[in-house]
Coordinates of C-alpha atoms and ligand atoms in Angstrom, one line a residue:
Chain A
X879 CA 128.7 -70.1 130.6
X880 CA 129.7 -73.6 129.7
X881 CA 132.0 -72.6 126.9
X882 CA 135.1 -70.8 127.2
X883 CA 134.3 -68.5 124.0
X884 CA 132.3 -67.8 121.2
X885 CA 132.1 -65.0 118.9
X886 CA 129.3 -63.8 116.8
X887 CA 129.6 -61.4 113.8
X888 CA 127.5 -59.2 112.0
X889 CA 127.8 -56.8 108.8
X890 CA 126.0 -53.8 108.0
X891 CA 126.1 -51.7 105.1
X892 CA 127.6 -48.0 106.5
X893 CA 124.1 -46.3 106.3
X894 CA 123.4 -43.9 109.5
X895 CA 120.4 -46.1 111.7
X896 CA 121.9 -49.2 110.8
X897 CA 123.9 -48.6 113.8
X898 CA 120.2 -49.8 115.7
X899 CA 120.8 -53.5 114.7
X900 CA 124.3 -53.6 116.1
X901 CA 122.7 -52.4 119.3
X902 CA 119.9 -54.9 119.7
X903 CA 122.4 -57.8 118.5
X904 CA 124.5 -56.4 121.2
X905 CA 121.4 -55.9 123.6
X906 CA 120.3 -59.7 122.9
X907 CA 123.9 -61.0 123.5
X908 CA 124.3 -59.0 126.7
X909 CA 121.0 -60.5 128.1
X910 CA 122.1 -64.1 126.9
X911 CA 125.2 -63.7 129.0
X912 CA 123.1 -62.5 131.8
X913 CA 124.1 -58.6 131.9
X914 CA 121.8 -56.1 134.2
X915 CA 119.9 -54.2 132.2
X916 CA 122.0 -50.9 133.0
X917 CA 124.8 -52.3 131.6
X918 CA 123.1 -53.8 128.5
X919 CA 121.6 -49.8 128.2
X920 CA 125.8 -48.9 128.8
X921 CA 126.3 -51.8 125.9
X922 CA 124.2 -50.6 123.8
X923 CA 125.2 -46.8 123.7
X924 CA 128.7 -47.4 123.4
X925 CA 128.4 -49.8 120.5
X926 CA 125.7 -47.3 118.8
X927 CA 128.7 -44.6 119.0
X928 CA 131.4 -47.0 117.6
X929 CA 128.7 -47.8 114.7
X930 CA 128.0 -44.2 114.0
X931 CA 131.8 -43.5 114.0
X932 CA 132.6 -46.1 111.8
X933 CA 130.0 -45.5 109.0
X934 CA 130.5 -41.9 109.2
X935 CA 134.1 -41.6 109.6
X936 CA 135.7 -44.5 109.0
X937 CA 133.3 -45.7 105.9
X938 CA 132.5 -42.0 104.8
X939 CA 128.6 -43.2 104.5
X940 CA 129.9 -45.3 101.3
X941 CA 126.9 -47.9 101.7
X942 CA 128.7 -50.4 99.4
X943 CA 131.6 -50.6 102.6
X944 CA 130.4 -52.9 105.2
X945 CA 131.0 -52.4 108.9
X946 CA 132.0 -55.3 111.1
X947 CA 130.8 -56.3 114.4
X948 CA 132.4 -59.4 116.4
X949 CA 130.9 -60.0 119.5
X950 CA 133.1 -62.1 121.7
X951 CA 131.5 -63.8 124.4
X952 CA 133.9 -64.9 127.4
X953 CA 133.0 -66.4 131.1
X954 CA 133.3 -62.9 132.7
X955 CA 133.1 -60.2 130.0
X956 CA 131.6 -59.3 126.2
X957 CA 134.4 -58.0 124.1
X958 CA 133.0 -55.7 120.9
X959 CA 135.1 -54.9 117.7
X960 CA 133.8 -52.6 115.4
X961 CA 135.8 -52.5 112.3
X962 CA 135.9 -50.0 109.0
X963 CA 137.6 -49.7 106.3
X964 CA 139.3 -46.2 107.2
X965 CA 142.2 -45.5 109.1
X966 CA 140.9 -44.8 112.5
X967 CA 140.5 -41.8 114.2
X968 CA 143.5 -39.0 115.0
X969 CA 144.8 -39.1 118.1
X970 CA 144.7 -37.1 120.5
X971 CA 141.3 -36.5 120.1
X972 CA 139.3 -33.2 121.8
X973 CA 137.9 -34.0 124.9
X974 CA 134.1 -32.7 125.5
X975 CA 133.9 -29.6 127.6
X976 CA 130.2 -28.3 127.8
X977 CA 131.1 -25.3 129.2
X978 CA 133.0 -24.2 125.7
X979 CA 130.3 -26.1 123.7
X980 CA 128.1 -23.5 125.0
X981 CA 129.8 -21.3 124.4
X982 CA 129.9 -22.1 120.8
X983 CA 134.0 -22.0 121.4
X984 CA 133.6 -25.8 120.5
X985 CA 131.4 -27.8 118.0
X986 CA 128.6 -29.1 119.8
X987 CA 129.6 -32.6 118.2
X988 CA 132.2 -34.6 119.5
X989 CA 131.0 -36.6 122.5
X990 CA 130.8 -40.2 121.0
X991 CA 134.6 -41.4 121.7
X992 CA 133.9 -40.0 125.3
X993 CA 130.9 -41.4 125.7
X994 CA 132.6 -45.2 124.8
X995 CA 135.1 -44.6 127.3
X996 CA 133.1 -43.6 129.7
X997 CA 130.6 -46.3 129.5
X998 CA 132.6 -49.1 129.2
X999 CA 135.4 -51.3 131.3
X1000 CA 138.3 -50.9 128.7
X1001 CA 138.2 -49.1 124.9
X1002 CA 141.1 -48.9 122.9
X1003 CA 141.1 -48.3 119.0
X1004 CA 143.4 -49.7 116.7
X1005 CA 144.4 -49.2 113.3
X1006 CA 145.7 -51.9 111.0
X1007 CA 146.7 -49.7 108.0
X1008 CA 146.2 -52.4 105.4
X1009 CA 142.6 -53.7 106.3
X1010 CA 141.2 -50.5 108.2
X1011 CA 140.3 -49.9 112.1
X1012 CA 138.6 -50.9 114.4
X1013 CA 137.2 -49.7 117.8
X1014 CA 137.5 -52.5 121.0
X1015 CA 135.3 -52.6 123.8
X1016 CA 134.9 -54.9 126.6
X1017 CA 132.1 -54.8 129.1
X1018 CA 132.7 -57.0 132.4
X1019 CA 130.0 -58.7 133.8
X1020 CA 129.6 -58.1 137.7
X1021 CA 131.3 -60.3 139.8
X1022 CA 128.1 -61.4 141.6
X1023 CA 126.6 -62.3 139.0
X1024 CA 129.3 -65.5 138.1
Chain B
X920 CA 107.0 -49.6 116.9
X921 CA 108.1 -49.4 113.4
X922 CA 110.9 -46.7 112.6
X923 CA 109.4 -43.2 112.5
X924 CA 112.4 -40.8 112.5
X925 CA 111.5 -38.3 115.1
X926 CA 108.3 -37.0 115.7
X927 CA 108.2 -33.3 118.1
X928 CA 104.5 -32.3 119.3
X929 CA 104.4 -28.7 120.3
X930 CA 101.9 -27.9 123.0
X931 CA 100.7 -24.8 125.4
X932 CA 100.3 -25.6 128.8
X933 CA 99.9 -23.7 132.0
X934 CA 100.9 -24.9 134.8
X935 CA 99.0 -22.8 136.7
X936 CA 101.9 -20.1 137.4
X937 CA 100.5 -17.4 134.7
X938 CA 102.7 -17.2 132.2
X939 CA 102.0 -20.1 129.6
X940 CA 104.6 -22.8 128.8
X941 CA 105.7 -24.1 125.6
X942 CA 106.1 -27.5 125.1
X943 CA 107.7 -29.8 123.1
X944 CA 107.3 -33.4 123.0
X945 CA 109.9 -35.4 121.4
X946 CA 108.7 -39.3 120.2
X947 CA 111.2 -41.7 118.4
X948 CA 114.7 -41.0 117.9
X949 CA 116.9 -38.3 118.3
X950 CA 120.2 -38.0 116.1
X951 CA 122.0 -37.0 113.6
X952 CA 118.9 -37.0 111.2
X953 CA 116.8 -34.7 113.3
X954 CA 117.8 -31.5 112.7
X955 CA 114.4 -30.0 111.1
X956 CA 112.9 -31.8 114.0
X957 CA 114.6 -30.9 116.8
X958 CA 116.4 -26.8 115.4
X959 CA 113.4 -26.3 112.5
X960 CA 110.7 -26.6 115.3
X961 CA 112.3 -24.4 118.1
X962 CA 113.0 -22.1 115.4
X963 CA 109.6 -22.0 114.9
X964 CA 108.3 -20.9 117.9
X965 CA 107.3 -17.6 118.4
X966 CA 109.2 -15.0 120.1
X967 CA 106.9 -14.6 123.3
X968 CA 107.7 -18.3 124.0
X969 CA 110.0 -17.5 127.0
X970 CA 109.8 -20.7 129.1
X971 CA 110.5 -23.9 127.1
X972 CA 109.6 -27.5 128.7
X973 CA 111.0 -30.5 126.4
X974 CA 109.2 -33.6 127.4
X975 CA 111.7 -36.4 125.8
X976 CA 109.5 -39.3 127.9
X977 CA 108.4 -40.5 124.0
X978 CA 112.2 -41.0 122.7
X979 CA 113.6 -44.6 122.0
X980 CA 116.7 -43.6 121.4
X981 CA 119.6 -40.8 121.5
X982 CA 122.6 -41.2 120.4
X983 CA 125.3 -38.2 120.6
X984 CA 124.6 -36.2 117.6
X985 CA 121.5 -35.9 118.5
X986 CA 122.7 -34.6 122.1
X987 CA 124.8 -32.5 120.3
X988 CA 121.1 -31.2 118.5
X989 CA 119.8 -30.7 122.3
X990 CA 123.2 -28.7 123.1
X991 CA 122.4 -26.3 120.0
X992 CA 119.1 -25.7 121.2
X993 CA 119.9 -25.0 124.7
X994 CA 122.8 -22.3 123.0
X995 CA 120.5 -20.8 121.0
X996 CA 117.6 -20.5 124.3
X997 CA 120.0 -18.7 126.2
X998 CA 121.5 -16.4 123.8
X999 CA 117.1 -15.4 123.1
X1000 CA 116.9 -15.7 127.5
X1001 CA 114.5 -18.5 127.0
X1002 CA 114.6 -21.0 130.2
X1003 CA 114.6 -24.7 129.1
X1004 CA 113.2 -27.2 131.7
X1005 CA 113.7 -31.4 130.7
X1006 CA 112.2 -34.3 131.7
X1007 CA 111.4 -37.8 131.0
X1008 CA 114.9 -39.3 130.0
X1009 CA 115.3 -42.7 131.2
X1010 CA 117.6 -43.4 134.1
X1011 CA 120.4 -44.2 131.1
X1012 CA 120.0 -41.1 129.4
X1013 CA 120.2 -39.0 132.3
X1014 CA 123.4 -41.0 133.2
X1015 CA 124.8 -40.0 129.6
X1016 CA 123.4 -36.1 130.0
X1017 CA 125.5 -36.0 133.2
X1018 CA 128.5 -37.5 131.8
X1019 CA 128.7 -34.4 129.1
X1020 CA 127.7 -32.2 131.3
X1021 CA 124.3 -30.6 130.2
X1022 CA 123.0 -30.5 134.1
X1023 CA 125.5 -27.8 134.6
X1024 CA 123.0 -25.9 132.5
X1025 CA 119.5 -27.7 132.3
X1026 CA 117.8 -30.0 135.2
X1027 CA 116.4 -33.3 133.9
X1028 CA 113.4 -33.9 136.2
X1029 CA 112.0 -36.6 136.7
X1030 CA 108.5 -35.8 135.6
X1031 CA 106.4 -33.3 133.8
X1032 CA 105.0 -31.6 137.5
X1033 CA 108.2 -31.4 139.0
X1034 CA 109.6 -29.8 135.7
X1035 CA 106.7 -27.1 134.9
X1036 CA 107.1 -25.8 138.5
X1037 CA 110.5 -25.6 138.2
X1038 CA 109.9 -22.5 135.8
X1039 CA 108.4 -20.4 138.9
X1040 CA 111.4 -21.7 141.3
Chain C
X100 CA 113.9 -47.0 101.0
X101 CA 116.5 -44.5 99.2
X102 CA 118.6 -48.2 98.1
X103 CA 117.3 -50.7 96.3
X104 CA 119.0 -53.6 98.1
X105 CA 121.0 -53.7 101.2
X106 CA 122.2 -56.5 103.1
X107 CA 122.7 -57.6 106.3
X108 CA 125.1 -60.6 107.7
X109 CA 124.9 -62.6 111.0
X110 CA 126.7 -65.8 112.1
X111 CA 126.1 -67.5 115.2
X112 CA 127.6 -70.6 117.2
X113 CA 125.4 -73.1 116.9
X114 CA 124.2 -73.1 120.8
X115 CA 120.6 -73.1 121.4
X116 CA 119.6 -70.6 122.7
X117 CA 121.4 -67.6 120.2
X118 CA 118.6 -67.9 117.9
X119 CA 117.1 -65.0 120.0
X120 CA 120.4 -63.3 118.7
X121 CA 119.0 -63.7 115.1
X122 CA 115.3 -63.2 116.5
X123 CA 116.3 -59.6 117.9
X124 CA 118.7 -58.7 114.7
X125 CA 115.8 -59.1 112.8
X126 CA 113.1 -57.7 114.2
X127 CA 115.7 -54.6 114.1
X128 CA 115.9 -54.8 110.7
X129 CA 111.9 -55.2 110.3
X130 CA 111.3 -52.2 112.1
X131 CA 113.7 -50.3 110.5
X132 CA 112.0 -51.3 107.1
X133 CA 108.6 -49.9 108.9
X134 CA 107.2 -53.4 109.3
X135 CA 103.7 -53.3 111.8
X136 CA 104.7 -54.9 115.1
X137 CA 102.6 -58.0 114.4
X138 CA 104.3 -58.9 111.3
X139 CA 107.8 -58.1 113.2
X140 CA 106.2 -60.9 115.6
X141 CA 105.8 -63.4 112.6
X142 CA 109.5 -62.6 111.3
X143 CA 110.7 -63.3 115.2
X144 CA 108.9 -66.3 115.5
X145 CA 109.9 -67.5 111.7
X146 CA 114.0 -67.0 112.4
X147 CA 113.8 -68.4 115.3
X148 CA 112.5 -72.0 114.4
X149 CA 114.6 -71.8 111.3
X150 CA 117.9 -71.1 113.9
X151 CA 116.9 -73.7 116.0
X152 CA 116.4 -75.8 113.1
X153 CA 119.6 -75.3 111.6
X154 CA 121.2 -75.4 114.5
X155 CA 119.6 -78.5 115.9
X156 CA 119.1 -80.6 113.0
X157 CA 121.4 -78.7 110.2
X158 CA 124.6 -78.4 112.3
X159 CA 123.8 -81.1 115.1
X160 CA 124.7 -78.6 117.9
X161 CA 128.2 -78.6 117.0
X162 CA 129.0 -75.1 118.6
X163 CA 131.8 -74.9 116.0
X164 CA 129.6 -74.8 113.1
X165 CA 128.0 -71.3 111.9
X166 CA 124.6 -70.3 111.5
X167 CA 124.6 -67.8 109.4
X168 CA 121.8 -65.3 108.5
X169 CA 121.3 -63.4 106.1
X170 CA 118.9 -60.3 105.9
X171 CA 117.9 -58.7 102.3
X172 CA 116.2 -55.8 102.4
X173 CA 114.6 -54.7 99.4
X174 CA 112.1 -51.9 99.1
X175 CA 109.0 -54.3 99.3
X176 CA 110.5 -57.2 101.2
X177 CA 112.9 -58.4 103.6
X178 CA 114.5 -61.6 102.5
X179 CA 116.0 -64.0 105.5
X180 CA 118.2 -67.0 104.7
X181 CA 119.5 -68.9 107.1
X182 CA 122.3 -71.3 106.4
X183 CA 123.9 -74.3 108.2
X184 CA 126.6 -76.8 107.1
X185 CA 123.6 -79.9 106.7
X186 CA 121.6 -81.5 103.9
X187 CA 118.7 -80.1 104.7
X188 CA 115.3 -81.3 105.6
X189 CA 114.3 -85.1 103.8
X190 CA 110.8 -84.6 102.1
X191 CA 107.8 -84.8 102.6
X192 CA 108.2 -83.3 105.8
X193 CA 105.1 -84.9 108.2
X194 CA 102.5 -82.3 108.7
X195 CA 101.5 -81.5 112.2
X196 CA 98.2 -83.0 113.4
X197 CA 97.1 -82.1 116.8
X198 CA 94.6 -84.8 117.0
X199 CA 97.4 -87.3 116.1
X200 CA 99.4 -85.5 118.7
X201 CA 97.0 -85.9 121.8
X202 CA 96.7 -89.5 120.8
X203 CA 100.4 -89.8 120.7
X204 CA 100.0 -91.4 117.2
X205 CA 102.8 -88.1 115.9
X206 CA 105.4 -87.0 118.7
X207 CA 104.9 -83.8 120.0
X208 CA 107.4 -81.6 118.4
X209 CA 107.9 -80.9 114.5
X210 CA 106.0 -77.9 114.2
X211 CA 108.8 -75.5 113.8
X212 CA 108.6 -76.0 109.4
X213 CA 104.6 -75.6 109.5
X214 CA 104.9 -72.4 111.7
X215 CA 107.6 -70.9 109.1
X216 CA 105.4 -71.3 106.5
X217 CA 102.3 -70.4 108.1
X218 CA 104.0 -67.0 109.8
X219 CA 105.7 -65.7 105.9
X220 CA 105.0 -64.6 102.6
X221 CA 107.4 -67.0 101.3
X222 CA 108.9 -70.1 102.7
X223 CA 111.4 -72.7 100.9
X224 CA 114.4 -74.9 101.8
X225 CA 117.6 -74.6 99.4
X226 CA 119.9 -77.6 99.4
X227 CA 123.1 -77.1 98.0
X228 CA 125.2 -80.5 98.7
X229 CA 128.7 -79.4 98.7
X230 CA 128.2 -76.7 101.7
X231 CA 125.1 -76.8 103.3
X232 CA 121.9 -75.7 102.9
X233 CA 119.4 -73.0 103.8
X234 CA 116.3 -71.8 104.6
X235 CA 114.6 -68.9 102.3
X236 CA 111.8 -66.7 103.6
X237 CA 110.1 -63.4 101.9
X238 CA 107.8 -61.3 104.1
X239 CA 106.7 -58.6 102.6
X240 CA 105.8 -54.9 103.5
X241 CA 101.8 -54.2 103.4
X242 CA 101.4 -52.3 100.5
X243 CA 99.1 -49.1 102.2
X244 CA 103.2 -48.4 103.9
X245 CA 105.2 -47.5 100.6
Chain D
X1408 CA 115.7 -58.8 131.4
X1409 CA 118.4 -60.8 131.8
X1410 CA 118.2 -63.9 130.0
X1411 CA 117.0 -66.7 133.6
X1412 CA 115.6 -69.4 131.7
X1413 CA 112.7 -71.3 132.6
X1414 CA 110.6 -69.9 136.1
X1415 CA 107.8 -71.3 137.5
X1416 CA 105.8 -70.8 140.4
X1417 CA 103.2 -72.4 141.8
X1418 CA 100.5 -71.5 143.9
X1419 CA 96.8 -72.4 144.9
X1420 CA 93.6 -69.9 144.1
X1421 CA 90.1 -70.2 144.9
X1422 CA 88.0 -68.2 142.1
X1423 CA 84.9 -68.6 144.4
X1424 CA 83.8 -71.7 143.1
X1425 CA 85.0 -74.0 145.8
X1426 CA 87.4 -76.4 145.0
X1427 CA 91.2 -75.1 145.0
X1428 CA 92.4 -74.1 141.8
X1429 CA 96.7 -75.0 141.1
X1430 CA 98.3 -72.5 138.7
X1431 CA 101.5 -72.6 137.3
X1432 CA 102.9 -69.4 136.6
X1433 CA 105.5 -69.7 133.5
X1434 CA 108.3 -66.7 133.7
X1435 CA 110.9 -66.4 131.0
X1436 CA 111.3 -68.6 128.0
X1437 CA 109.7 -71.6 127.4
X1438 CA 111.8 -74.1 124.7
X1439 CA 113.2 -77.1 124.8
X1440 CA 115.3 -76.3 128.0
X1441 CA 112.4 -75.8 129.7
X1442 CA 111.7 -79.8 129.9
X1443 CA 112.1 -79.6 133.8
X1444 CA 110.2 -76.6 134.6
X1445 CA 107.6 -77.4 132.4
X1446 CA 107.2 -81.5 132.6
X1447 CA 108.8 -81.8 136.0
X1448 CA 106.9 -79.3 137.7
X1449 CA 103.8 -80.9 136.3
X1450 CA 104.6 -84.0 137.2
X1451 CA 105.3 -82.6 140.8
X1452 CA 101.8 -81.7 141.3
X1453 CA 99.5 -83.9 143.9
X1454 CA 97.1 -86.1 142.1
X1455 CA 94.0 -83.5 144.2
X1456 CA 95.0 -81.1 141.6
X1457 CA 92.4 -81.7 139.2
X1458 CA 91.6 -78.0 137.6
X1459 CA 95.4 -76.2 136.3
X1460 CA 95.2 -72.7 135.7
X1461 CA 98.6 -71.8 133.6
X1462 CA 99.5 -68.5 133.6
X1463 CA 101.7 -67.4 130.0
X1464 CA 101.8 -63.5 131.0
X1465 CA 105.2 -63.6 132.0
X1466 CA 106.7 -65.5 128.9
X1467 CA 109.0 -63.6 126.9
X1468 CA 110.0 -66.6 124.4
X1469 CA 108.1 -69.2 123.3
X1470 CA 109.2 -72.0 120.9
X1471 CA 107.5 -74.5 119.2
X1472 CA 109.9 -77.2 121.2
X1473 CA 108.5 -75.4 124.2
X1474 CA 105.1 -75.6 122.6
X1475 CA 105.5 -79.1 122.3
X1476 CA 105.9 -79.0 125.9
X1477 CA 102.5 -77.5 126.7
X1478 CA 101.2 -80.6 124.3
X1479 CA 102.8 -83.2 126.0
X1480 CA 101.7 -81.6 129.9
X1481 CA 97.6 -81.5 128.0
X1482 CA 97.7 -85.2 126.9
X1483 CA 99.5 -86.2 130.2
X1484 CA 97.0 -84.1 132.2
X1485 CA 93.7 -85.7 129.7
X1486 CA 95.2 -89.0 130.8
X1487 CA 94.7 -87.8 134.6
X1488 CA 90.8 -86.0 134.2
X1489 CA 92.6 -83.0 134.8
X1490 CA 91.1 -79.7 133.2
X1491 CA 93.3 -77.3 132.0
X1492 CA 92.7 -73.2 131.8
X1493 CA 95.4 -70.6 129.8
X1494 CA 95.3 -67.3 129.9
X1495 CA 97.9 -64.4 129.5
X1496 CA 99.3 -65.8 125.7
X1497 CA 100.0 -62.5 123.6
X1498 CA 98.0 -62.3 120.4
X1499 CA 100.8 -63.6 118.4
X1500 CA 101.1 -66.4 120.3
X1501 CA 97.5 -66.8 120.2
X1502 CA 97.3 -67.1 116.9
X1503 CA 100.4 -69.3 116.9
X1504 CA 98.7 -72.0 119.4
X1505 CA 95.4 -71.7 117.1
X1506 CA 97.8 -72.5 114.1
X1507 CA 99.1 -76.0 115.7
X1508 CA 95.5 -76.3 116.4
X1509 CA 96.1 -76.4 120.6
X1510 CA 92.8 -74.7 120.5
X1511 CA 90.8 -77.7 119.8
X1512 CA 92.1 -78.7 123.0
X1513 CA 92.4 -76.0 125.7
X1514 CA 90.6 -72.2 125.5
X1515 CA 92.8 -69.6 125.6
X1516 CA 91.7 -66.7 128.3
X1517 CA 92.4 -63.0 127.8
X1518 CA 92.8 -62.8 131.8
X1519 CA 93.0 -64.7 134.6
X1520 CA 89.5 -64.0 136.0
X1521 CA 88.1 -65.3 132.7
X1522 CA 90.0 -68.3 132.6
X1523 CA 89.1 -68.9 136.5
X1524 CA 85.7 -68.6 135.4
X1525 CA 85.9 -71.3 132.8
X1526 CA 86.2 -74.0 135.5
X1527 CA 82.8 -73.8 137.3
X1528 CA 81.3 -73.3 133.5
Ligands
ADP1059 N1 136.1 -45.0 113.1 C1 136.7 -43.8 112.9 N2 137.4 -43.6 111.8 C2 138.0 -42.4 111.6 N3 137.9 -41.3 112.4 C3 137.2 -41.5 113.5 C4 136.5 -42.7 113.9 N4 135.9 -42.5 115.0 C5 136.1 -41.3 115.4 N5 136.9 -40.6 114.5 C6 137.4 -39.2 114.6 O1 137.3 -38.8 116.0 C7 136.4 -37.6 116.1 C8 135.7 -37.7 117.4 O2 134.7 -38.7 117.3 P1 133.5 -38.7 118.3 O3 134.0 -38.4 119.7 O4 132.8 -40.0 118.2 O5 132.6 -37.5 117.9 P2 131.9 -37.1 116.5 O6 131.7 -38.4 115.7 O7 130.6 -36.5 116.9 O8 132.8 -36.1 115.8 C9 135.6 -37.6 114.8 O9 135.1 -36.4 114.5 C10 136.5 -38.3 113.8 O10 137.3 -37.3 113.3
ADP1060 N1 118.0 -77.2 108.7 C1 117.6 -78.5 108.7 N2 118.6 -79.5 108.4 C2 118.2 -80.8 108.4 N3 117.0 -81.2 108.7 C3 116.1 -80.4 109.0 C4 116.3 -79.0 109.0 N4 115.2 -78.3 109.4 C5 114.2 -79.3 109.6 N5 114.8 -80.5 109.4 C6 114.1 -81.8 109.5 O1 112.7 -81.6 109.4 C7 112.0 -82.1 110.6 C8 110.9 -81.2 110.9 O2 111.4 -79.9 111.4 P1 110.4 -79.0 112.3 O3 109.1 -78.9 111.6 O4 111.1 -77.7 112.4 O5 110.2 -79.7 113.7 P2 111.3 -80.2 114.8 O6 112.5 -79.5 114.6 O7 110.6 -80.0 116.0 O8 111.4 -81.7 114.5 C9 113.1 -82.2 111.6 O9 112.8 -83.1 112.6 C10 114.3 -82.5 110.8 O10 114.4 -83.9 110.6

């Protein structure tokens, strides 16, 4: 990359599916940076989640809040914000377990935080109590590849 | 292709072990909006379905409320002893089914052969 | 569509290259409104040259500037503006002639404005002097879908 | 895919009809980064290379600075008697080089086997 960073945003009303443009902006920004496609697929499930949370939690599906995504490019890794309006999630949160999931001694919901973590290099989320939350994400590109 | 929700296709197969299987073919996206699809069609089937193949080689995308859709479906099978056989999730998906853990109760196979003679295993 | 009008905002370094950014954020959008792949083509093809456009000739490649798009969905129509921090085209813009062309009597490029308006429904360029100025396009849904 | 820029290969066919065909298999994007792969690579060629078979199959992203490209490797090859043969464009793209009017100029082939054919015609 010849330049040391470069973010680019994007705005979506909080309606559930509009978390499938934040993907394929992610997707196309993942490619651009040269990502394998594996990871753009990790990318683009973790940033779904964050989307999903955000307009369901953190927006309460109230279309008229927006929910920001800054994509920040750097020589080695992507770094994703997802911001909404809320106050973030409550921590700690449960942790999946299929085997209560099944059963039905847990909600079947409940995997999406997980899912971030586990897909990604580093997730944190952060709460600014005056502006809202957001979710932070950072996806390392392989060292090979540089 | 254009934004079509989720579609299911329900099928009757035999694959050539007797007892007939039914299928259902998933095509688009499942989540959080799929519930008729996904709960209203196994509710749907009849009783004497016993062995249940889901073919999800048709969906775009998953996110995890619609796993969590898959998860309800799989309770409810195995509280009516219905077996549930998968296959077709990308390499991705399968990845994410592991990470939650649904392969301690269902196999993802990798295609439709390997998963309709899993029923006679 | 349940909403009459939602919106959806991009802004982009002007690099060449993130066009396919805006290309790939669209064409989400288009397929989320239940546009038929070829038209989700024309809408690619459209942002694209109006990106490069703005980014080339609107903000001179000065990665500092923003592109910004701007996607307006209504129930018949998706709206696309994209902005840059320029004057805008000077009219008349020269029409492409290929026969000029393989005489080399017109340089090779400057079909990017032809193809926008040749690919939409709609096509016009906005100038407004004190910040910039910005492309308009309307491509609409084929009536037999709604 | 990840985003590799410009590729092209070349290589040498003989569609039965003799002399040695050169085609120039494009792979990526073509825009106006692609100057070198494009212009250079033509220019590259030995002057024996009278019949050019390109190959647009494997483009993903065409612009019309790319496009422009093409226009300035067909007057550049008119200058030489060169004949040029496309195939592989998508039917938007198609339609998109009919637009500019590149059809006047060059045919554009559904396959490579058509467009092979269209030398010895
Ligand atoms: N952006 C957010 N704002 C507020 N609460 C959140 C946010 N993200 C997650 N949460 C809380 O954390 C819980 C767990 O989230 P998650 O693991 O994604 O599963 P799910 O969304 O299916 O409940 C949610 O139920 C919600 O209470
Ligand atoms: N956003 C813009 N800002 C300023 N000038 C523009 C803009 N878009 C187009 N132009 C002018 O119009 C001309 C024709 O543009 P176009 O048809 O896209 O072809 P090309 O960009 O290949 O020259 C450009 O060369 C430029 O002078």
């Amino acid at each position: 990359m010849k330049h040391a960073f470069s973010s680019i945003e994007l705005s979506l009303p909080s309606r559930l599916g509009f978390e499938k443009i934040a993907m394929n902006t992610a997707a196309s920004v993942g490619r651009i940076m040269g990502f394998p496609e594996d990871r753009i697929e990790d990318l683009k499930t973790a940033i779904a989640e964050a989307c999903i949370n955000a307009i369901e939690h953190g927006n309460r599906l109230d279309e008229k809040l927006v929910v920001g995504v800054t994509l920040s490019m750097t020589p080695d890794a992507l770094e994703v914000r997802v911001l909404d309006t809320g106050p973030g999630p409550r921590f700690p949160v449960e942790v999946p377990d299929i085997d209560k999931k099944m059963n039905e001694e847990q909600q079947s919901r409940g995997m999406g935080m997980f899912l971030i973590e586990a897909l990604v290099d580093e997730a944190e989320w952060v709460s600014t109590p005056s502006s809202g939350s957001y979710a932070r994400m950072v996806i390392r590109l392989p060292k090979s590849e540089e | 292709m254009p934004d079509k929700g989720t579609q299911v296709k329900m099928e009757e197969i035999d694959c050539g072990a007797g007892q007939p299987i039914t299928v259902l073919r998933f095509i688009g996206d499942i989540t959080s909006l799929s519930q008729a699809a996904v709960l209203g069609t196994y509710q749907g089937l009849p009783d004497t379905a016993k062995k249940i193949l889901i073919d999800f080689s048709k969906v775009e995308y998953l996110n995890s409320s619609g796993i969590a859709l898959v998860i309800q479906m799989m309770i409810a099978a195995s509280k009516k002893g219905q077996t549930i056989q998968t296959f077709g999730l990308t390499p991705h998906f399968q990845k994410v089914f592991t990470m939650v853990g649904i392969t301690r109760y269902t196999k993802l196979h990798p295609d439709e052969q390997t998963a309709c003679a899993a029923f006679s295993a």
